[in-house]
Coordinates of C-alpha atoms in Angstrom, one line a residue:
M1 CA -23.2 23.0 8.4
N2 CA -21.5 25.6 6.3
H3 CA -17.8 25.6 5.4
Q4 CA -16.9 28.4 8.1
K5 CA -18.8 26.5 10.8
S6 CA -17.3 23.0 9.8
R7 CA -13.8 24.6 9.9
V8 CA -14.3 26.0 13.4
Y9 CA -15.8 22.7 14.8
L10 CA -13.0 20.5 13.2
E11 CA -10.3 23.1 14.7
S12 CA -12.0 22.9 18.2
L13 CA -12.0 19.1 18.2
K14 CA -8.5 19.0 17.1
K15 CA -7.5 21.4 20.0
L16 CA -9.5 19.5 22.6
R17 CA -7.8 16.1 21.3
A18 CA -4.3 17.6 21.6
M19 CA -4.9 19.0 25.2
I20 CA -6.5 15.8 26.1
D21 CA -3.4 13.7 24.8
L22 CA -1.0 16.1 26.5
E23 CA -2.6 16.8 29.9
Y24 CA -5.1 14.0 30.6
H25 CA -3.1 10.7 30.4
D26 CA -4.4 9.6 33.8
G27 CA -7.9 11.2 33.1
G28 CA -9.7 13.7 35.3
W29 CA -12.2 16.6 35.3
F30 CA -12.2 19.1 32.3
P31 CA -12.3 22.7 32.9
P32 CA -15.7 24.5 33.0
E33 CA -17.4 25.0 29.6
R34 CA -17.3 28.8 30.0
E35 CA -13.8 28.8 30.6
M36 CA -12.9 26.6 27.6
C37 CA -15.3 28.3 25.1
A38 CA -13.5 31.6 25.9
R39 CA -10.1 29.9 25.5
L40 CA -10.9 28.4 22.1
N41 CA -13.2 31.4 21.0
I42 CA -16.0 29.2 20.2
S43 CA -19.7 29.0 20.9
S44 CA -21.2 26.8 23.6
V45 CA -23.2 24.8 20.9
T46 CA -19.8 24.2 18.8
Y47 CA -18.2 23.1 22.1
R48 CA -20.8 20.8 23.0
K49 CA -20.9 19.4 19.6
A50 CA -17.1 18.7 19.9
F51 CA -17.7 17.0 23.2
K52 CA -20.6 14.8 22.1
R53 CA -18.1 13.3 19.5
L54 CA -15.5 12.8 22.3
I55 CA -18.3 11.0 24.4
D56 CA -19.5 8.8 21.6
E57 CA -16.0 7.3 21.3
G58 CA -15.4 6.8 24.9
T59 CA -12.7 9.6 25.4
A60 CA -14.9 11.5 27.9
V61 CA -18.1 11.1 29.9
S62 CA -20.8 13.7 30.6
Y63 CA -22.0 14.3 34.2
P64 CA -25.0 16.6 34.5
R65 CA -24.1 19.6 36.5
K66 CA -20.8 18.4 37.0
G67 CA -19.3 18.8 33.6
Y68 CA -17.1 16.4 31.4
Y69 CA -14.8 13.8 32.9
I70 CA -11.8 12.6 30.6
N71 CA -11.1 8.8 30.9
A72 CA -7.7 7.4 31.6
S73 CA -5.7 6.8 28.4
F74 CA -6.0 3.0 28.8
R75 CA -9.8 3.4 28.6
R76 CA -9.8 5.3 25.4
I77 CA -10.1 3.9 22.0
T78 CA -6.8 4.4 19.8
K79 CA -7.8 4.4 16.3
L80 CA -5.8 3.9 13.3
G81 CA -7.1 4.9 9.7
F82 CA -6.5 2.7 6.5
V83 CA -7.1 4.0 3.0
I84 CA -7.3 1.8 -0.1
R85 CA -6.1 3.2 -3.5
D86 CA -8.1 6.4 -4.3
A87 CA -10.3 6.3 -1.1
Q88 CA -13.5 5.9 -3.3
E89 CA -16.6 4.2 -2.0
S90 CA -16.9 0.4 -2.3
P91 CA -13.3 -0.2 -3.3
L92 CA -12.3 -3.5 -5.1
F93 CA -10.8 -5.6 -2.5
S94 CA -8.3 -7.2 -4.7
D95 CA -5.5 -6.3 -2.3
A96 CA -6.9 -8.3 0.5
E97 CA -4.0 -10.4 1.0
T98 CA -1.9 -7.5 1.8
V99 CA -4.6 -5.4 3.9
L100 CA -6.0 -8.1 6.0
P101 CA -2.4 -9.0 7.5
A102 CA -1.9 -5.5 8.4
L103 CA -5.2 -4.8 9.9
Q104 CA -5.0 -8.1 11.9
H105 CA -1.7 -7.0 13.5
I106 CA -3.4 -3.6 14.4
V107 CA -6.5 -5.4 16.0
D108 CA -4.2 -7.9 18.0
N109 CA -2.5 -4.9 19.6
N110 CA -5.7 -3.5 20.8
F111 CA -6.2 -0.6 18.3
H112 CA -9.3 0.2 16.5
I113 CA -9.6 0.5 12.8
Y114 CA -11.5 3.1 10.7
M115 CA -11.6 2.9 6.8
I116 CA -11.4 6.3 5.6
Q117 CA -13.2 7.3 2.2
G118 CA -13.8 10.5 0.7
S119 CA -13.9 12.4 -2.7
P120 CA -11.9 14.5 -3.7
L121 CA -8.8 13.2 -2.0
N122 CA -8.0 16.5 -0.3
T123 CA -11.1 16.1 1.9
L124 CA -9.7 13.2 3.6
S125 CA -7.5 15.4 6.2
R126 CA -11.0 16.5 7.5
K127 CA -12.1 13.0 8.2
F128 CA -8.7 12.2 10.0
Y129 CA -9.7 15.1 12.4
L130 CA -13.3 14.3 12.7
H131 CA -12.3 10.7 14.0
G132 CA -9.4 11.3 15.9
I133 CA -7.2 9.1 13.9
K134 CA -3.7 8.4 15.3
G135 CA -2.0 7.3 12.3
I136 CA -2.8 6.2 8.7
I137 CA -1.7 3.2 6.6
W138 CA -2.6 4.1 2.9
F139 CA -2.5 1.0 0.8
Y140 CA -1.4 1.5 -3.0
P141 CA -2.3 5.2 -3.4
P142 CA -2.6 6.6 -6.8
I143 CA -0.2 9.1 -8.4
P144 CA -2.6 12.2 -7.5
A145 CA -2.7 11.1 -3.8
L146 CA 1.2 11.3 -3.5
P147 CA 1.4 15.3 -2.8
I148 CA -1.3 14.8 -0.2
I149 CA 0.6 12.1 1.5
S150 CA 3.8 13.9 1.3
K151 CA 2.2 17.0 2.8
I152 CA 0.6 14.9 5.8
F153 CA 3.9 13.4 6.6
K154 CA 6.2 16.5 6.0
E155 CA 3.9 18.7 8.1
K156 CA 3.4 15.9 10.8
I157 CA -0.4 16.2 10.5
L158 CA -0.5 12.5 11.2
P159 CA 1.9 9.7 11.0
I160 CA 1.5 7.9 7.6
V161 CA 2.9 4.6 6.0
T162 CA 2.1 3.7 2.5
L163 CA 2.3 0.4 0.6
T164 CA 3.3 1.0 -2.9
Y165 CA 4.0 -0.5 -6.1
F166 CA 7.0 1.2 -8.1
L167 CA 6.7 4.9 -8.1
P168 CA 8.0 7.1 -11.1
D169 CA 11.9 7.8 -10.5
E170 CA 11.2 11.6 -10.2
I171 CA 9.0 11.0 -7.2
N172 CA 11.2 8.2 -5.7
N173 CA 14.2 10.6 -5.9
S174 CA 12.3 14.0 -5.0
K175 CA 13.2 15.4 -1.6
D176 CA 9.9 17.4 -2.0
M177 CA 7.8 14.1 -2.3
Y178 CA 9.2 12.0 0.6
F179 CA 7.0 9.8 2.8
P180 CA 7.5 6.2 4.5
K181 CA 6.9 3.4 2.0
V182 CA 6.8 -0.4 2.3
C183 CA 7.1 -2.3 -0.9
L184 CA 8.6 -5.6 -2.2
D185 CA 12.3 -5.6 -2.7
Y186 CA 12.5 -5.6 -6.5
E187 CA 16.3 -5.8 -6.4
V188 CA 16.3 -9.1 -4.5
M189 CA 13.5 -10.3 -6.7
G190 CA 15.4 -9.3 -9.8
K191 CA 18.5 -11.3 -8.8
M192 CA 16.5 -14.3 -8.0
M193 CA 14.9 -14.3 -11.5
A194 CA 18.1 -13.8 -13.2
N195 CA 19.8 -16.3 -11.3
F196 CA 17.1 -18.7 -12.0
M197 CA 17.1 -18.2 -15.7
L198 CA 20.9 -18.3 -15.8
K199 CA 20.9 -21.8 -13.9
H200 CA 18.7 -23.2 -16.6
G201 CA 21.2 -21.9 -19.4
H202 CA 19.3 -18.9 -20.6
K203 CA 21.3 -15.8 -21.5
N204 CA 19.1 -14.5 -24.4
I205 CA 15.9 -13.6 -22.8
V206 CA 12.9 -11.4 -23.2
Y207 CA 11.1 -9.6 -20.4
L208 CA 7.7 -8.5 -20.5
G209 CA 6.5 -6.3 -17.8
N210 CA 7.1 -3.0 -15.7
A211 CA 9.9 -0.9 -16.7
A212 CA 11.2 -0.4 -13.0
K213 CA 11.3 -4.2 -12.4
F214 CA 12.9 -4.8 -15.9
K215 CA 15.6 -2.6 -14.5
T216 CA 16.5 -4.7 -11.6
F217 CA 16.4 -7.9 -13.5
A218 CA 18.3 -6.5 -16.5
D219 CA 21.1 -5.2 -13.9
A220 CA 21.3 -8.6 -12.3
M221 CA 21.6 -10.2 -15.8
N222 CA 24.3 -7.8 -16.9
K223 CA 26.4 -8.2 -13.8
A224 CA 26.2 -12.2 -14.2
G225 CA 27.9 -11.5 -17.7
A226 CA 24.6 -12.1 -19.8
E227 CA 24.1 -9.3 -22.4
F228 CA 20.8 -8.0 -22.0
S229 CA 19.4 -4.8 -23.7
P230 CA 16.1 -2.8 -23.8
E231 CA 15.5 -4.4 -27.0
Q232 CA 14.7 -7.5 -25.2
Y233 CA 12.1 -5.7 -23.4
I234 CA 8.2 -5.2 -23.9
E235 CA 6.2 -3.0 -21.5
D236 CA 2.9 -2.5 -23.0
T237 CA 0.7 -5.6 -23.2
M238 CA -0.7 -4.3 -26.7
N239 CA 2.6 -4.5 -28.2
I240 CA 3.3 -8.3 -27.4
E241 CA 1.6 -9.6 -30.6
S242 CA 3.3 -7.1 -33.0
D243 CA 6.9 -7.1 -31.1
L244 CA 7.5 -10.6 -29.8
P245 CA 7.6 -12.6 -32.8
G246 CA 10.3 -10.5 -34.4
I247 CA 12.4 -10.4 -31.3
L248 CA 12.1 -14.1 -31.0
S249 CA 13.2 -14.7 -34.6
S250 CA 16.0 -12.3 -34.7
R251 CA 17.8 -12.8 -31.4
N252 CA 17.7 -16.5 -30.9
I253 CA 15.7 -16.1 -27.7
T254 CA 15.6 -19.1 -25.3
G255 CA 13.9 -17.9 -22.2
I256 CA 11.2 -15.4 -21.4
V257 CA 10.5 -13.9 -18.0
S258 CA 6.9 -12.1 -17.6
E259 CA 5.1 -10.2 -15.0
G260 CA 1.5 -11.2 -14.4
G261 CA -1.8 -10.5 -16.0
E262 CA -4.3 -12.8 -17.9
E263 CA -4.4 -10.7 -21.1
R264 CA -0.6 -10.6 -21.2
Y265 CA -0.3 -14.3 -20.5
E266 CA -3.2 -15.3 -23.2
K267 CA -1.3 -13.4 -26.0
L268 CA 2.1 -14.9 -25.0
F269 CA 0.8 -18.5 -25.0
K270 CA -1.1 -18.0 -28.1
I271 CA 2.1 -17.0 -30.0
L272 CA 4.3 -19.8 -28.3
E273 CA 1.7 -22.6 -28.8
Y274 CA 2.6 -22.9 -32.5
L275 CA 6.3 -22.5 -32.5
P276 CA 8.4 -25.7 -33.2
Q277 CA 9.5 -27.3 -30.0
N278 CA 13.1 -26.5 -30.5
K279 CA 12.5 -22.9 -31.1
S280 CA 10.0 -22.3 -28.2
P281 CA 11.4 -20.4 -25.3
E282 CA 11.0 -21.6 -21.6
L283 CA 9.2 -19.4 -19.4
L284 CA 9.5 -17.9 -15.9
L285 CA 6.1 -16.3 -14.9
R286 CA 4.5 -14.4 -12.0
H287 CA 1.8 -16.3 -10.5
I288 CA -1.8 -15.5 -11.3
P289 CA -4.8 -17.6 -10.2
S290 CA -5.7 -18.7 -13.9
L291 CA -2.2 -19.6 -14.8
T292 CA -2.8 -23.5 -14.2
D293 CA -5.7 -23.3 -16.5
L294 CA -3.6 -21.7 -19.3
I295 CA -0.8 -24.2 -19.0
R296 CA -3.4 -27.0 -19.6
K297 CA -5.1 -25.0 -22.5
Y298 CA -1.7 -24.6 -24.2
P299 CA 0.3 -27.9 -23.6
N300 CA 3.1 -26.9 -25.9
V301 CA 4.1 -24.0 -24.0
K302 CA 7.1 -24.8 -21.6
V303 CA 6.8 -23.1 -18.1
I304 CA 9.7 -24.0 -16.1
G305 CA 9.2 -21.5 -13.0
I306 CA 6.6 -19.6 -11.1
G307 CA 7.3 -16.7 -9.1
K308 CA 4.9 -15.6 -6.1
T309 CA 4.8 -12.6 -3.8
N310 CA 3.7 -13.0 -0.2
P311 CA 1.7 -10.0 0.4
A312 CA 0.8 -11.0 3.8
V313 CA 4.7 -10.4 4.7
I314 CA 4.3 -6.8 3.2
G315 CA 1.1 -5.9 5.1
R316 CA 2.3 -7.2 8.3
V317 CA 5.6 -5.3 8.1
A318 CA 3.6 -2.1 7.5
G319 CA 1.1 -2.8 10.5
E320 CA 4.3 -3.6 12.8
M321 CA 6.0 -0.4 11.9
M322 CA 2.8 1.8 12.7
I323 CA 2.4 0.1 16.0
R324 CA 5.9 0.4 17.0
H325 CA 5.8 4.3 16.1
I326 CA 2.6 4.8 18.3
N327 CA 3.7 2.9 21.1
D328 CA 7.4 3.5 21.3
G329 CA 8.1 6.5 19.1
E330 CA 10.2 4.4 16.5
P331 CA 10.7 6.6 13.4
L332 CA 8.6 5.8 10.4
T333 CA 10.9 4.9 7.4
S334 CA 10.9 3.2 3.9
I335 CA 11.4 -0.4 3.9
E336 CA 12.0 -2.8 1.1
V337 CA 10.8 -6.3 1.9
P338 CA 12.2 -9.6 0.5
A339 CA 8.8 -11.4 0.0
Y340 CA 9.4 -13.2 -3.1
S341 CA 9.7 -17.0 -3.9
L342 CA 10.3 -19.2 -7.0
E343 CA 8.8 -22.5 -7.7
E344 CA 10.3 -24.6 -9.9
I345 CA 7.9 -26.6 -12.4
N346 CA 8.8 -29.9 -13.9
T347 CA 8.4 -29.5 -17.8
E348 CA 7.3 -33.0 -18.0
I349 CA 3.8 -32.2 -16.8
H350 CA 3.2 -30.4 -20.1

């Protein structure tokens, strides 16, 4: 199908779906083919092709010599789409703990799920129309996808909710780049981490990780009266080996807070393993699957706390919000979810 024919087909399908949603809640016979072809200014071939898709998905039934009958809305399949990251084929399902609770909630509410994939990203709208998607949940979209998501939301092409990590400030604060976002409440997380370290007597701390997360932690530390500056922060994992030893020796650091990542932790543990016990900082770390093995491998490193995010809570919130919007018209908005916990570790196990 060439581009022009494809465009006409998709536009026809879109108009037919809109007409059915508006006028056929209780079902009924559709107008004759000749009348509809004239109204939509399309050929009978395109019209029948569009209705074949509607029939295949359970929206309509074809009766020879009678025409098309539209099923009542409760008999139709209501479809929600989900997109993972950059929408490429065979995505790494590393976000399953977030994705699956959202999808389970959708299924439990009698919706059907379509996974939408496509390249380049701007071709995805075609697939939304093609499959008759009623809404989209987009898990952790990359930066290039954000203008597309914003356009979908602003132009009301489809209801859309994203699950995001931190976005650049110029996007978070941009009126031209707004769309509903569900993410971890990093302000609450920062306060929890700061309170944990202060409770253990640590005011001179190094933070290893994301710049935006550092800001929430630093704000909480400073509000509590602990002086905490950008010089005590290392974002790039590549700089840990070059920068951390100097910071430790010059600032009398007693504690380290670090985001996850096996490479980051391996470098950190190697540096701390050979420090004298009275000079070795105590660590608050983000949980990763290999953390227990690292603690055993480096017994002189003192881990006093492990932070864990519950991604299932975040995914479920996104699914619930989309369902309420579809069923009850509740507006889609941005939500920060407090889904972080801290586990204190007995240092004697080391």
